[in-house]
PDB file of C-alpha atoms in Angstrom:
ATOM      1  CA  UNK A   1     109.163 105.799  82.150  1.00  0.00           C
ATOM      2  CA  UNK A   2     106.881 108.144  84.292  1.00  0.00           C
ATOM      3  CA  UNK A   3     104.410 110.355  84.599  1.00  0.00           C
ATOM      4  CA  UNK A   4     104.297 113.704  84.906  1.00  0.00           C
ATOM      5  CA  UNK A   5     104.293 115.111  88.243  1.00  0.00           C
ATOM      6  CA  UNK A   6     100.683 115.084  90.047  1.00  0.00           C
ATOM      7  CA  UNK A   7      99.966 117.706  93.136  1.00  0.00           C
ATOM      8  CA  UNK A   8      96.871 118.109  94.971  1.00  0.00           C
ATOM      9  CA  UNK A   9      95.780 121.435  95.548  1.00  0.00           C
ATOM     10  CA  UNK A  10      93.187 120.881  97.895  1.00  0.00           C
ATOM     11  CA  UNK A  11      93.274 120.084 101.689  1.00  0.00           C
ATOM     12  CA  UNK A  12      91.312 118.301 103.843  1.00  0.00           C
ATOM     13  CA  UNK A  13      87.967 120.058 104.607  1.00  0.00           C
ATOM     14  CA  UNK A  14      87.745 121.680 107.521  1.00  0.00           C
ATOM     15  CA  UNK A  15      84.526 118.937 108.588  1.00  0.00           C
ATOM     16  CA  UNK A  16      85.160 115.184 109.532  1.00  0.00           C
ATOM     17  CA  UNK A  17      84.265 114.269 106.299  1.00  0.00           C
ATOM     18  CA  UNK A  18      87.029 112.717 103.692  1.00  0.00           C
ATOM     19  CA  UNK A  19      88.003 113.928 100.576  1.00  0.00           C
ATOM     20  CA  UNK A  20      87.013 111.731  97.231  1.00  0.00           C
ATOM     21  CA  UNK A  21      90.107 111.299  94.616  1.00  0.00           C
ATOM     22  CA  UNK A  22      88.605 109.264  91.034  1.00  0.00           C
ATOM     23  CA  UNK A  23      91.263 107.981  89.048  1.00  0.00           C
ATOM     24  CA  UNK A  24      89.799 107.404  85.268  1.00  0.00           C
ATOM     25  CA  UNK A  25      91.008 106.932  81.903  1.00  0.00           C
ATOM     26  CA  UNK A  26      89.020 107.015  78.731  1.00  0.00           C
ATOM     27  CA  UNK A  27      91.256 104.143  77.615  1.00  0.00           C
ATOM     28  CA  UNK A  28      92.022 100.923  79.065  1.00  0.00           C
ATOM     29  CA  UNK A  29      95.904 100.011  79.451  1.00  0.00           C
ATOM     30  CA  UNK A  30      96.610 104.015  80.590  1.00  0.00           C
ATOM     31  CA  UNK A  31      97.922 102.931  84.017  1.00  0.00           C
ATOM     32  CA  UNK A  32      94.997 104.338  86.109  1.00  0.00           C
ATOM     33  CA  UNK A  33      95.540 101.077  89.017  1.00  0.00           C
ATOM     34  CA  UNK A  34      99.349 102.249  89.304  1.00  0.00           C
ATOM     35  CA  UNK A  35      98.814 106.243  90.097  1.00  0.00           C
ATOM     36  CA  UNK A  36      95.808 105.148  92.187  1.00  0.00           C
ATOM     37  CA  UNK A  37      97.634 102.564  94.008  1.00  0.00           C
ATOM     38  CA  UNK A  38     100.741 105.159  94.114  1.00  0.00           C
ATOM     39  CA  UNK A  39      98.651 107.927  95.161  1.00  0.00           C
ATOM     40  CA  UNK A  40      96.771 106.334  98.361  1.00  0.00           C
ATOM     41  CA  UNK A  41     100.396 105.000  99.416  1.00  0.00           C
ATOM     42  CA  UNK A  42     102.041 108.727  98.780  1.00  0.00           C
ATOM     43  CA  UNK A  43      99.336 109.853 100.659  1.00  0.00           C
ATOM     44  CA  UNK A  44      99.308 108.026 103.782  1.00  0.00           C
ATOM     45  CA  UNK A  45     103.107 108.676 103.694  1.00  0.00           C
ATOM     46  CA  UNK A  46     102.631 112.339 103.925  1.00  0.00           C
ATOM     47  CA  UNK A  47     100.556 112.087 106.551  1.00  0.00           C
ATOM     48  CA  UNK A  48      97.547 113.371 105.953  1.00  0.00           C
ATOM     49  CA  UNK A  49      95.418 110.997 108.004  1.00  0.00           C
ATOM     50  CA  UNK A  50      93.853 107.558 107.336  1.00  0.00           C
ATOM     51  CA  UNK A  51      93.336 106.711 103.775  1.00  0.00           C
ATOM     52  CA  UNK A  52      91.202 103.943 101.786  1.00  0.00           C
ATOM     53  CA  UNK A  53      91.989 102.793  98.466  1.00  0.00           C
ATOM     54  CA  UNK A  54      88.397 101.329  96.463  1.00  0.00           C
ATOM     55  CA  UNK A  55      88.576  99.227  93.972  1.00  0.00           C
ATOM     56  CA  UNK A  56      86.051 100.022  91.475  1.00  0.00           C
ATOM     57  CA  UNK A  57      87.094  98.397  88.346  1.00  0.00           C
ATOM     58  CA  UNK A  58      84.500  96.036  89.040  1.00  0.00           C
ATOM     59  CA  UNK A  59      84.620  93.754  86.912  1.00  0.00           C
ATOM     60  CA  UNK A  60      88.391  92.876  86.329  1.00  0.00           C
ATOM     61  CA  UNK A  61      89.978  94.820  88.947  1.00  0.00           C
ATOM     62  CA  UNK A  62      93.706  94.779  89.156  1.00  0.00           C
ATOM     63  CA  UNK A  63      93.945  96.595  93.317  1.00  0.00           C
ATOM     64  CA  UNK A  64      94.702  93.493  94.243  1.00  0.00           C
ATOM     65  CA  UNK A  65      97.074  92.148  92.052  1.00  0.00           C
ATOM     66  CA  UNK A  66      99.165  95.612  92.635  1.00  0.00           C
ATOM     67  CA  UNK A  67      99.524  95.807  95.420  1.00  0.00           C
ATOM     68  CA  UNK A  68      99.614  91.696  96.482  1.00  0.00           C
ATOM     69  CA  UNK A  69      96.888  91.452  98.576  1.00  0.00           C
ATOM     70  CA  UNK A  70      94.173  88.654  98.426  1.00  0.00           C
ATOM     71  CA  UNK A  71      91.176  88.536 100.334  1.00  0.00           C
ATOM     72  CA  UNK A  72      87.897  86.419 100.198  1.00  0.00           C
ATOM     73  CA  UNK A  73      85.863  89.199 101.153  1.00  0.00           C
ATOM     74  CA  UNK A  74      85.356  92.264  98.773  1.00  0.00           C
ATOM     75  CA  UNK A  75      83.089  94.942  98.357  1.00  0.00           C
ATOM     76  CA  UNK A  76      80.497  92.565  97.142  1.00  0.00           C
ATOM     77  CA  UNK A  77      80.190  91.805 100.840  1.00  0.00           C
ATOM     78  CA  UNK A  78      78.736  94.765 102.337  1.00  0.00           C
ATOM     79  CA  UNK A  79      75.787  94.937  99.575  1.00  0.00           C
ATOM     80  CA  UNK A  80      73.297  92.380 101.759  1.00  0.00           C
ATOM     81  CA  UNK A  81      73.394  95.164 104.515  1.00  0.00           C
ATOM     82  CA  UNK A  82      74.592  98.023 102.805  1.00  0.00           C
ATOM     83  CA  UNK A  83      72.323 100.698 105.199  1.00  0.00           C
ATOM     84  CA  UNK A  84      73.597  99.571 108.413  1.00  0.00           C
ATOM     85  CA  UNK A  85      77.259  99.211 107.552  1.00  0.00           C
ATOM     86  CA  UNK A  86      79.544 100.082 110.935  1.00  0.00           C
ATOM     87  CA  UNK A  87      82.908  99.322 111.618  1.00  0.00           C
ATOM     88  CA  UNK A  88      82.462  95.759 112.756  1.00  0.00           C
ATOM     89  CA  UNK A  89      81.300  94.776 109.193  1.00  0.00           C
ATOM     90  CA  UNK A  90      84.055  96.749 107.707  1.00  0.00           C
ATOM     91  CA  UNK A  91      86.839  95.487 109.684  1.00  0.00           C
ATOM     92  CA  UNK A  92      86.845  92.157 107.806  1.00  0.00           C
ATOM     93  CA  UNK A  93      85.836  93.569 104.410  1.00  0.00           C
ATOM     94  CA  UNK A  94      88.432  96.166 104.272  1.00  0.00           C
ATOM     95  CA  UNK A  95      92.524  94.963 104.054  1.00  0.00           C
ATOM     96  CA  UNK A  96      95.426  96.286 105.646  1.00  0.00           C
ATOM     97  CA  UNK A  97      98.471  97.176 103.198  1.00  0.00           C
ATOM     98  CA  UNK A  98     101.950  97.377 104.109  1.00  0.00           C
ATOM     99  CA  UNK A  99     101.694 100.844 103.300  1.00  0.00           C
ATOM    100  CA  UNK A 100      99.234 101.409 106.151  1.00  0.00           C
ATOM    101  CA  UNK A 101      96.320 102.154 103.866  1.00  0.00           C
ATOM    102  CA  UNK A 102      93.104 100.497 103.986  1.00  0.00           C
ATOM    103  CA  UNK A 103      92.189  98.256 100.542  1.00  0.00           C
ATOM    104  CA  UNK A 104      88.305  97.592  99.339  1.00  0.00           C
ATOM    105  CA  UNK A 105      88.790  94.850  96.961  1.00  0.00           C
ATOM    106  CA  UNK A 106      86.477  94.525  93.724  1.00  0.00           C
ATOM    107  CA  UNK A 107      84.446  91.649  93.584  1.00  0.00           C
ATOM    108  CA  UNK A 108      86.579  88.350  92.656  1.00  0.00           C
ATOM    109  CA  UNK A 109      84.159  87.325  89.434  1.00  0.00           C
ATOM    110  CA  UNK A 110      82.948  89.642  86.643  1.00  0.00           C
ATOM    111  CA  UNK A 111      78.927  88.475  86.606  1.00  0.00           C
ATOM    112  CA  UNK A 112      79.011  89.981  90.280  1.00  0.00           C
ATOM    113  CA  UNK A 113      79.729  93.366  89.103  1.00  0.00           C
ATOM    114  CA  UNK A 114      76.174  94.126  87.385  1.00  0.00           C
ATOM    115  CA  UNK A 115      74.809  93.483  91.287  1.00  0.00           C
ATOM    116  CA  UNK A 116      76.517  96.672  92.602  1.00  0.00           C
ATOM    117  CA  UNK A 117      74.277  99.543  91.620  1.00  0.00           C
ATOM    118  CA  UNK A 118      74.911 103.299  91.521  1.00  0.00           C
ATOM    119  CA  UNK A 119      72.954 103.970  95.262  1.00  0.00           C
ATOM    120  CA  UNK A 120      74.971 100.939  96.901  1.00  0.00           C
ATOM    121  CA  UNK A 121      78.283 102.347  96.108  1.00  0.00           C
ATOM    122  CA  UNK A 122      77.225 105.787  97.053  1.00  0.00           C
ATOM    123  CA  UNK A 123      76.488 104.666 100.799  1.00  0.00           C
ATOM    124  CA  UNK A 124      79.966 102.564 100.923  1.00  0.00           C
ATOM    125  CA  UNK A 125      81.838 106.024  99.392  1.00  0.00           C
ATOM    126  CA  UNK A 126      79.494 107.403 102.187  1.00  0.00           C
ATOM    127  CA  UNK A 127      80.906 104.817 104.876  1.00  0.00           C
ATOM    128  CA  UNK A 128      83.837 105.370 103.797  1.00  0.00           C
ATOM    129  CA  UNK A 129      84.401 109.094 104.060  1.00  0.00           C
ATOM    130  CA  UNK A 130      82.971 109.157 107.426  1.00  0.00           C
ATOM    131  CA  UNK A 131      86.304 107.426 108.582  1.00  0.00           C
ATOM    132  CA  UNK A 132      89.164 108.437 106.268  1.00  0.00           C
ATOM    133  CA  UNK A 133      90.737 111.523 105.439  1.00  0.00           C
ATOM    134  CA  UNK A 134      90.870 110.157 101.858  1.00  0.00           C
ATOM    135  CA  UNK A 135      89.366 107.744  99.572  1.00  0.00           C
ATOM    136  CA  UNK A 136      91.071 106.865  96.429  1.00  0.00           C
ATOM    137  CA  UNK A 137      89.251 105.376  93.902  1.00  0.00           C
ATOM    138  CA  UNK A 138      90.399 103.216  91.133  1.00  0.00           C
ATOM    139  CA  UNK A 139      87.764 102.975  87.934  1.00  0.00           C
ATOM    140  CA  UNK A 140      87.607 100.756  85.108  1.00  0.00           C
ATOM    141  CA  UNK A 141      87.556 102.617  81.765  1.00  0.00           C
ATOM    142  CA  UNK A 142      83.642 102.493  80.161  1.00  0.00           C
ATOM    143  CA  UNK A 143      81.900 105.487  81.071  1.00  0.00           C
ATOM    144  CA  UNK A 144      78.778 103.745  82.310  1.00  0.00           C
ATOM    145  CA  UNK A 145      76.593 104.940  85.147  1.00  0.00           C
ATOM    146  CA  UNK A 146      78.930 103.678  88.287  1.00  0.00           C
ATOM    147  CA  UNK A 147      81.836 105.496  86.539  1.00  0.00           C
ATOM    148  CA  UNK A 148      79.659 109.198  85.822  1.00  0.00           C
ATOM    149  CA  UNK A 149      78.460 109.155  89.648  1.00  0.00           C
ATOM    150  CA  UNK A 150      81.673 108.479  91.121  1.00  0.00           C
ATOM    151  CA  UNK A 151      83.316 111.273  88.399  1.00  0.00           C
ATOM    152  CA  UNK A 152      80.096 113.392  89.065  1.00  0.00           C
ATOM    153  CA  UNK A 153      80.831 113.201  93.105  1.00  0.00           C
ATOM    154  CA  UNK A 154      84.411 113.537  92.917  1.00  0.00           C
ATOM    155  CA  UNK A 155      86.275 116.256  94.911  1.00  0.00           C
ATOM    156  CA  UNK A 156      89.032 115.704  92.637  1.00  0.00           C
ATOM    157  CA  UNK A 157      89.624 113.739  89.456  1.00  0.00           C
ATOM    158  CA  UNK A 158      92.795 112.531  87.777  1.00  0.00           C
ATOM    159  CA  UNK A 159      92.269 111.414  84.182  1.00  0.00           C
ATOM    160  CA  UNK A 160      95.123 109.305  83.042  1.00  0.00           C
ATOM    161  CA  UNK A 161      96.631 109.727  79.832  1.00  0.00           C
ATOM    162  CA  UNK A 162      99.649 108.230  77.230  1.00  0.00           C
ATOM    163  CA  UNK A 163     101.463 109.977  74.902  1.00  0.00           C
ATOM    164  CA  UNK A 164      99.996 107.852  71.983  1.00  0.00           C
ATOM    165  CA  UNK A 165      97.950 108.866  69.028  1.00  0.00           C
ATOM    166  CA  UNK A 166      94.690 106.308  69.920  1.00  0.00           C
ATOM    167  CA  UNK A 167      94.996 107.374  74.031  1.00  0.00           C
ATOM    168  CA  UNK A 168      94.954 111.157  73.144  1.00  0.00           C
ATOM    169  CA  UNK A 169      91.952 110.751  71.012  1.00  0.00           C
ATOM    170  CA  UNK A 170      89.821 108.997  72.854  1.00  0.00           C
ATOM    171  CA  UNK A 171      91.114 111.715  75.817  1.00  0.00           C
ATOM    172  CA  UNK A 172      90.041 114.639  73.283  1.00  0.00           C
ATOM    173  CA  UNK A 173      86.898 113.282  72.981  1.00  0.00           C
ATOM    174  CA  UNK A 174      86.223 112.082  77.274  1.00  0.00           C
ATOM    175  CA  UNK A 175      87.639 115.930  77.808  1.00  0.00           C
ATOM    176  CA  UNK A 176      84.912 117.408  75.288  1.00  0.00           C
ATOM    177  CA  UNK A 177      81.717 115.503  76.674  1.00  0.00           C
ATOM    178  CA  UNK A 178      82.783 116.302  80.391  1.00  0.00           C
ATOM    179  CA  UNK A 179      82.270 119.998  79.191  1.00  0.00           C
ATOM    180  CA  UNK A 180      79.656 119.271  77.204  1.00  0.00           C
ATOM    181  CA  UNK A 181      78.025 117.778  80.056  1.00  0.00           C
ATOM    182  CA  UNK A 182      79.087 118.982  82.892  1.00  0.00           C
ATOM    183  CA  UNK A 183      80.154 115.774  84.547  1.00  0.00           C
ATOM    184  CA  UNK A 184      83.048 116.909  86.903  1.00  0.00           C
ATOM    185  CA  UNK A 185      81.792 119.136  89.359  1.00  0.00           C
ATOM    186  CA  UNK A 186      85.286 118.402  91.398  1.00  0.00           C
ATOM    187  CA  UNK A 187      89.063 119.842  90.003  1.00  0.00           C
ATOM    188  CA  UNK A 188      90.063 117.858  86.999  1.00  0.00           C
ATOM    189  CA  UNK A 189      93.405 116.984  86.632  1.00  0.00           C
ATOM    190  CA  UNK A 190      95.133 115.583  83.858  1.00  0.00           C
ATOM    191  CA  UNK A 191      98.301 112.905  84.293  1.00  0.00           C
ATOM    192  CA  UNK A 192     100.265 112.123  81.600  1.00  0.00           C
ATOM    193  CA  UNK A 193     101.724 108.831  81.815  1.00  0.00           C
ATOM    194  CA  UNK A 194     104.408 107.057  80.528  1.00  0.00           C
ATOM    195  CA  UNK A 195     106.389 110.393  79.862  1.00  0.00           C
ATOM    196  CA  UNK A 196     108.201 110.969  77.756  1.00  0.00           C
ATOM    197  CA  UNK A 197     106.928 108.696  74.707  1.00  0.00           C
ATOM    198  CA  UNK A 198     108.666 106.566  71.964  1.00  0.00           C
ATOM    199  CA  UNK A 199     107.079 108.277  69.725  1.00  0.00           C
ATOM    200  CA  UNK A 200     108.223 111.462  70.426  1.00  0.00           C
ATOM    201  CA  UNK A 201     105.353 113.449  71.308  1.00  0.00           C
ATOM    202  CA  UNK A 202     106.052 116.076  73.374  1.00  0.00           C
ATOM    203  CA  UNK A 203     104.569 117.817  76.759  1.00  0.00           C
ATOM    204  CA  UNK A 204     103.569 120.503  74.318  1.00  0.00           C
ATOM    205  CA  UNK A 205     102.073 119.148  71.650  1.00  0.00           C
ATOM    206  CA  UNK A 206      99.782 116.889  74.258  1.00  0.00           C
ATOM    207  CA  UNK A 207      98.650 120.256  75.750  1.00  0.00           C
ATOM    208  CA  UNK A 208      97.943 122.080  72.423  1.00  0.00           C
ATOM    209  CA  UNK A 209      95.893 119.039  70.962  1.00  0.00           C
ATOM    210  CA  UNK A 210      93.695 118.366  74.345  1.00  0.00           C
ATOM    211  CA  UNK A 211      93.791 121.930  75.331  1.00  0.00           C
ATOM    212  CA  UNK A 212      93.931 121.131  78.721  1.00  0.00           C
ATOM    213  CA  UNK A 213      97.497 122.018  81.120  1.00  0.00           C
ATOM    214  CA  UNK A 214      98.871 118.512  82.269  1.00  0.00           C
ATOM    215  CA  UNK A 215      99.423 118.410  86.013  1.00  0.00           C
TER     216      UNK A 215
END
């Protein structure tokens, strides 16, 4: 199965500075490491510059595992110094895919995660667009405060949805507090996943029920 087909609408900016792409899902199991993981790779193959794939599932991130890359370092790393990071503390940090894209691992143990605050990620994402055209970024789903900055800086967003009763309800709802709250400032697009669905669902009825176009 698939999902539907995803386009981004926006090109590079015109300044040296990268373009942001969160991948989220309001529920876990949605599929958000494969179209992130697919995504960067598309995108280097299109050519549209250097790209860098983040792993921000911090606590049980699954980059890795995706895309079979190990590494002892991680993003965990670059936190002692995180104001003077350069290239030379990057090169080692950051691994080289197949693919040609550029990997920032999560950090290999779950107790790390609650070390990487809101402001250190910010200057990595910061680091980070400074070098690459883009910088896709893989999230866990618990909407806690890493997960509403990196939505809230986002140029673009893909939320990743299944055609299944419980992940369409807990989309309704994510879709209804991000107006509420104004917590995408970027384009928010929706990906529907594992299309079409055993249980019949169709394109339609997703649309009509989240009121929100797919793709």
């Amino acid at each position: 199965r698939r999902s539907r087909a995803l386009t981004l609408h926006h090109p590079k900016p015109a300044t040296n500075r990268g373009k942001l792409v969160v991948v989220f899902s309001p529920k876990g199991g949605s599929g958000t490491t494969t179209i992130a993981t697919n995504l960067a790779v598309a995108l280097r193959q299109m050519g549209v510059g250097q790209v860098a794939l983040v792993d921000c599932s911090l606590q049980f991130g699954n980059v890795g595992v995706q895309l079979n890359i190990w590494s002892k370092y991680t993003i965990h790393d670059l936190l002692p110094r995180v104001d003077e990071i350069d290239d030379t503390m990057l090169a080692p940090v950051l691994q080289q895919h197949t693919s040609g894209i550029q990997v920032l691992l999560a950090p290999g143990t779950p107790e790390v995660a609650g070390e990487i605050g809101v402001d250190d990620l910010n200057t990595v994402l910061d680091r980070l667009l400074e070098r690459y055209s883009y910088v896709v970024v893989d999230t866990w789903s618990f909407l806690d405060d890493v997960a509403a900055a990196l939505l809230r800086r986002a140029d673009e967003v893909l939320v990743v949805t299944t055609p299944e009763v419980p992940s369409l309800r807990n989309m309704k709802q994510f879709l209804e507090y991000v107006r509420q709250q104004a917590l995408v400032e970027g384009r928010l697009t929706l990906v529907l996943n594992r299309f079409p669905s055993v249980d019949s669902i169709s394109l339609e009825d997703v649309q009509q029920h989240l009121r929100h176009q797919v793709g």
